[in-house]
Amino acid sequence: CTELRDALNSESPKSTPYAEAVLLAGGTRGGKLHRKNKAFSLEDLLAESGPRCGIQVIEMPGSVLIEAVRDSRTRGKAYTHFIHHDDQVLVDNKHKVTHVFGNPVDPGRIYRVGYSAKRYLSRNGPKGLADYFQRNLDKIPPEDAELPGDQLLLGYWAEKVWTMILEQNSELDKVFESL
């Protein structure tokens, strides 16, 4: 979720992020422990995200975000819409969201949230989400607003790798120039 949030925000100024949070409902499998010292492969990514991990940035009030996370957490991890979140969404031990994008959550504020594509309309999803979007049809993004999450991540990671290579190359150039 954190990497998806960062990928969504990679082209936007830090003062006005495209997505202030990423919440994924059940789409993350999490069935395997990935070790830090072992490379995370494309095969691993596809196994975790499924055949198509679509994401849409939707606007929702803090109160809906708080209720959706709380409801998904109190139904247990086996619940198919259990909400996973990025590292700047903080949830207390009573399953209440306390922070979004590193700041205290405001129930009355509208947040831009990357969410599993079209899952916010699911009637058996977290309480409050489907009701909110049924009452606010104008808040539903158009079909073409769905972003392929796996491709978004691959592009973001490729950019990070090339940046590291170029930075390393710059350091090597300095070493060779000094010889």
mmCIF file of C-alpha atoms in Angstrom:
data_model
loop_
_atom_site.group_PDB
_atom_site.id
_atom_site.type_symbol
_atom_site.label_atom_id
_atom_site.label_comp_id
_atom_site.label_asym_id
_atom_site.label_seq_id
_atom_site.Cartn_x
_atom_site.Cartn_y
_atom_site.Cartn_z
ATOM 1 C CA CYS A 1 0.000 0.000 0.000
ATOM 2 C CA THR A 2 2.817 2.388 0.854
ATOM 3 C CA GLU A 3 4.596 1.834 -2.436
ATOM 4 C CA LEU A 4 1.312 2.304 -4.337
ATOM 5 C CA ARG A 5 0.704 5.596 -2.520
ATOM 6 C CA ASP A 6 4.224 6.745 -3.338
ATOM 7 C CA ALA A 7 3.819 5.657 -6.973
ATOM 8 C CA LEU A 8 0.527 7.559 -7.275
ATOM 9 C CA ASN A 9 2.195 10.645 -5.793
ATOM 10 C CA SER A 10 5.473 10.405 -7.716
ATOM 11 C CA GLU A 11 4.337 12.966 -10.277
ATOM 12 C CA SER A 12 2.580 15.382 -7.921
ATOM 13 C CA PRO A 13 3.988 18.088 -5.634
ATOM 14 C CA LYS A 14 4.376 17.056 -1.980
ATOM 15 C CA SER A 15 2.104 19.925 -0.922
ATOM 16 C CA THR A 16 -0.808 18.573 -3.022
ATOM 17 C CA PRO A 17 -0.574 14.767 -3.187
ATOM 18 C CA TYR A 18 -2.693 12.902 -5.700
ATOM 19 C CA ALA A 19 -3.521 10.292 -3.032
ATOM 20 C CA GLU A 20 -3.301 10.948 0.696
ATOM 21 C CA ALA A 21 -3.809 7.294 1.543
ATOM 22 C CA VAL A 22 -4.014 3.900 -0.089
ATOM 23 C CA LEU A 23 -6.459 1.348 1.264
ATOM 24 C CA LEU A 24 -6.700 -2.053 -0.388
ATOM 25 C CA ALA A 25 -9.691 -4.203 0.405
ATOM 26 C CA GLY A 26 -8.778 -7.857 0.436
ATOM 27 C CA GLY A 27 -6.850 -7.649 -2.851
ATOM 28 C CA THR A 28 -3.543 -8.290 -1.112
ATOM 29 C CA ARG A 29 -3.070 -11.959 -0.514
ATOM 30 C CA GLY A 30 -0.275 -11.772 2.079
ATOM 31 C CA GLY A 31 -0.004 -15.560 2.127
ATOM 32 C CA LYS A 32 3.779 -15.644 2.063
ATOM 33 C CA LEU A 33 6.461 -14.142 4.254
ATOM 34 C CA HIS A 34 8.927 -12.262 2.037
ATOM 35 C CA ARG A 35 12.385 -11.944 3.538
ATOM 36 C CA LYS A 36 14.155 -8.591 3.414
ATOM 37 C CA ASN A 37 17.410 -10.084 2.125
ATOM 38 C CA LYS A 38 15.732 -11.862 -0.805
ATOM 39 C CA ALA A 39 14.684 -10.074 -3.993
ATOM 40 C CA PHE A 40 10.951 -9.514 -4.467
ATOM 41 C CA SER A 41 10.319 -10.710 -8.032
ATOM 42 C CA LEU A 42 7.653 -9.935 -10.610
ATOM 43 C CA GLU A 43 6.301 -13.428 -9.947
ATOM 44 C CA ASP A 44 5.978 -12.508 -6.238
ATOM 45 C CA LEU A 45 4.188 -9.260 -7.115
ATOM 46 C CA LEU A 46 1.671 -11.000 -9.368
ATOM 47 C CA ALA A 47 1.085 -13.747 -6.792
ATOM 48 C CA GLU A 48 0.326 -11.134 -4.116
ATOM 49 C CA SER A 49 -1.794 -8.746 -6.183
ATOM 50 C CA GLY A 50 -3.680 -11.242 -8.340
ATOM 51 C CA PRO A 51 -4.150 -11.154 -12.092
ATOM 52 C CA ARG A 52 -5.200 -7.500 -12.164
ATOM 53 C CA CYS A 53 -4.763 -5.157 -9.266
ATOM 54 C CA GLY A 54 -6.759 -2.108 -10.322
ATOM 55 C CA ILE A 55 -6.761 1.021 -8.212
ATOM 56 C CA GLN A 56 -8.834 4.192 -8.373
ATOM 57 C CA VAL A 57 -8.369 7.442 -6.479
ATOM 58 C CA ILE A 58 -11.680 8.299 -4.850
ATOM 59 C CA GLU A 59 -12.771 11.117 -2.590
ATOM 60 C CA MET A 60 -14.373 10.252 0.724
ATOM 61 C CA PRO A 61 -14.967 11.970 4.056
ATOM 62 C CA GLY A 62 -12.748 11.032 6.982
ATOM 63 C CA SER A 63 -15.820 9.666 8.775
ATOM 64 C CA VAL A 64 -16.413 7.119 5.979
ATOM 65 C CA LEU A 65 -12.742 6.151 5.928
ATOM 66 C CA ILE A 66 -12.747 5.662 9.720
ATOM 67 C CA GLU A 67 -15.921 3.540 9.671
ATOM 68 C CA ALA A 68 -14.807 1.425 6.694
ATOM 69 C CA VAL A 69 -11.471 0.491 8.289
ATOM 70 C CA ARG A 70 -13.067 -0.171 11.682
ATOM 71 C CA ASP A 71 -15.789 -2.344 10.177
ATOM 72 C CA SER A 72 -13.351 -4.333 8.035
ATOM 73 C CA ARG A 73 -11.081 -4.978 11.036
ATOM 74 C CA THR A 74 -13.823 -6.108 13.407
ATOM 75 C CA ARG A 75 -14.988 -8.800 10.970
ATOM 76 C CA GLY A 76 -11.597 -10.578 11.156
ATOM 77 C CA LYS A 77 -8.765 -11.166 8.711
ATOM 78 C CA ALA A 78 -10.705 -13.865 6.865
ATOM 79 C CA TYR A 79 -13.195 -11.178 5.757
ATOM 80 C CA THR A 80 -12.755 -10.714 2.000
ATOM 81 C CA HIS A 81 -12.881 -6.914 2.263
ATOM 82 C CA PHE A 82 -10.360 -6.615 5.134
ATOM 83 C CA ILE A 83 -8.697 -3.222 4.563
ATOM 84 C CA HIS A 84 -4.912 -2.984 4.381
ATOM 85 C CA HIS A 85 -3.391 0.512 4.483
ATOM 86 C CA ASP A 86 -0.190 2.437 3.801
ATOM 87 C CA ASP A 87 2.339 3.378 6.481
ATOM 88 C CA GLN A 88 0.969 6.905 7.027
ATOM 89 C CA VAL A 89 -2.494 5.669 7.965
ATOM 90 C CA LEU A 90 -2.400 4.873 11.662
ATOM 91 C CA VAL A 91 -4.984 2.651 13.335
ATOM 92 C CA ASP A 92 -5.265 2.274 17.112
ATOM 93 C CA ASN A 93 -5.873 -0.971 19.018
ATOM 94 C CA LYS A 94 -9.645 -0.367 18.822
ATOM 95 C CA HIS A 95 -9.411 -0.360 14.992
ATOM 96 C CA LYS A 96 -10.013 3.394 14.706
ATOM 97 C CA VAL A 97 -8.041 5.393 12.142
ATOM 98 C CA THR A 98 -6.203 8.145 13.997
ATOM 99 C CA HIS A 99 -3.955 9.567 11.237
ATOM 100 C CA VAL A 100 -4.012 9.929 7.458
ATOM 101 C CA PHE A 101 -0.931 11.041 5.498
ATOM 102 C CA GLY A 102 0.811 11.453 8.844
ATOM 103 C CA ASN A 103 -1.722 13.966 10.207
ATOM 104 C CA PRO A 104 -4.583 13.506 12.692
ATOM 105 C CA VAL A 105 -7.669 12.365 10.801
ATOM 106 C CA ASP A 106 -10.520 14.872 10.463
ATOM 107 C CA PRO A 107 -13.911 13.111 10.152
ATOM 108 C CA GLY A 108 -15.375 16.077 8.245
ATOM 109 C CA ARG A 109 -12.544 16.489 5.751
ATOM 110 C CA ILE A 110 -12.588 14.978 2.252
ATOM 111 C CA TYR A 111 -9.595 12.723 1.551
ATOM 112 C CA ARG A 112 -8.251 11.480 -1.776
ATOM 113 C CA VAL A 113 -7.798 7.738 -1.296
ATOM 114 C CA GLY A 114 -6.379 5.102 -3.603
ATOM 115 C CA TYR A 115 -8.763 2.175 -3.225
ATOM 116 C CA SER A 116 -9.287 -1.214 -4.848
ATOM 117 C CA ALA A 117 -11.058 -0.445 -8.099
ATOM 118 C CA LYS A 118 -14.841 -0.685 -7.896
ATOM 119 C CA ARG A 119 -14.745 -2.577 -4.563
ATOM 120 C CA TYR A 120 -16.098 0.475 -2.765
ATOM 121 C CA LEU A 121 -19.473 -0.275 -4.371
ATOM 122 C CA SER A 122 -19.654 -3.822 -3.016
ATOM 123 C CA ARG A 123 -22.748 -4.340 -0.857
ATOM 124 C CA ASN A 124 -20.920 -6.879 1.310
ATOM 125 C CA GLY A 125 -17.928 -4.542 1.670
ATOM 126 C CA PRO A 126 -17.050 -2.421 4.683
ATOM 127 C CA LYS A 127 -20.001 -0.663 6.270
ATOM 128 C CA GLY A 128 -20.525 2.859 5.065
ATOM 129 C CA LEU A 129 -18.560 2.730 1.796
ATOM 130 C CA ALA A 130 -21.251 1.423 -0.539
ATOM 131 C CA ASP A 131 -23.910 3.519 1.222
ATOM 132 C CA TYR A 132 -21.829 6.685 0.845
ATOM 133 C CA PHE A 133 -21.187 6.101 -2.863
ATOM 134 C CA GLN A 134 -24.812 5.118 -3.571
ATOM 135 C CA ARG A 135 -25.869 8.448 -2.008
ATOM 136 C CA ASN A 136 -23.090 10.349 -3.832
ATOM 137 C CA LEU A 137 -23.048 8.936 -7.357
ATOM 138 C CA ASP A 138 -21.161 12.019 -8.568
ATOM 139 C CA LYS A 139 -18.161 10.873 -6.470
ATOM 140 C CA ILE A 140 -17.789 7.617 -8.425
ATOM 141 C CA PRO A 141 -14.808 7.921 -10.790
ATOM 142 C CA PRO A 142 -15.319 7.155 -14.480
ATOM 143 C CA GLU A 143 -14.416 3.660 -15.730
ATOM 144 C CA ASP A 144 -11.253 4.912 -17.434
ATOM 145 C CA ALA A 145 -9.942 6.313 -14.126
ATOM 146 C CA GLU A 146 -8.840 2.837 -13.029
ATOM 147 C CA LEU A 147 -5.068 2.470 -12.912
ATOM 148 C CA PRO A 148 -3.343 -0.915 -13.243
ATOM 149 C CA GLY A 149 -1.627 -1.196 -9.866
ATOM 150 C CA ASP A 150 1.006 -3.717 -10.936
ATOM 151 C CA GLN A 151 2.075 -1.559 -13.904
ATOM 152 C CA LEU A 152 2.058 1.546 -11.742
ATOM 153 C CA LEU A 153 4.396 -0.176 -9.264
ATOM 154 C CA LEU A 154 6.707 -1.540 -11.953
ATOM 155 C CA GLY A 155 7.088 1.907 -13.540
ATOM 156 C CA TYR A 156 7.715 3.525 -10.167
ATOM 157 C CA TRP A 157 10.296 0.908 -9.173
ATOM 158 C CA ALA A 158 12.042 1.149 -12.556
ATOM 159 C CA GLU A 159 12.379 4.908 -12.069
ATOM 160 C CA LYS A 160 13.814 4.363 -8.559
ATOM 161 C CA VAL A 161 16.337 1.817 -9.878
ATOM 162 C CA TRP A 162 17.467 4.095 -12.721
ATOM 163 C CA THR A 163 17.839 6.983 -10.271
ATOM 164 C CA MET A 164 20.067 4.819 -8.068
ATOM 165 C CA ILE A 165 22.128 3.682 -11.088
ATOM 166 C CA LEU A 166 22.613 7.253 -12.282
ATOM 167 C CA GLU A 167 23.555 8.441 -8.794
ATOM 168 C CA GLN A 168 26.060 5.573 -8.485
ATOM 169 C CA ASN A 169 27.409 6.343 -11.938
ATOM 170 C CA SER A 170 27.873 9.987 -10.953
ATOM 171 C CA GLU A 171 29.897 8.897 -7.904
ATOM 172 C CA LEU A 172 31.998 6.558 -10.083
ATOM 173 C CA ASP A 173 32.667 9.406 -12.536
ATOM 174 C CA LYS A 174 34.054 11.484 -9.654
ATOM 175 C CA VAL A 175 36.356 8.597 -8.644
ATOM 176 C CA PHE A 176 37.653 8.123 -12.190
ATOM 177 C CA GLU A 177 38.176 11.865 -12.662
ATOM 178 C CA SER A 178 40.317 11.985 -9.545
ATOM 179 C CA LEU A 179 42.676 9.249 -10.844
#
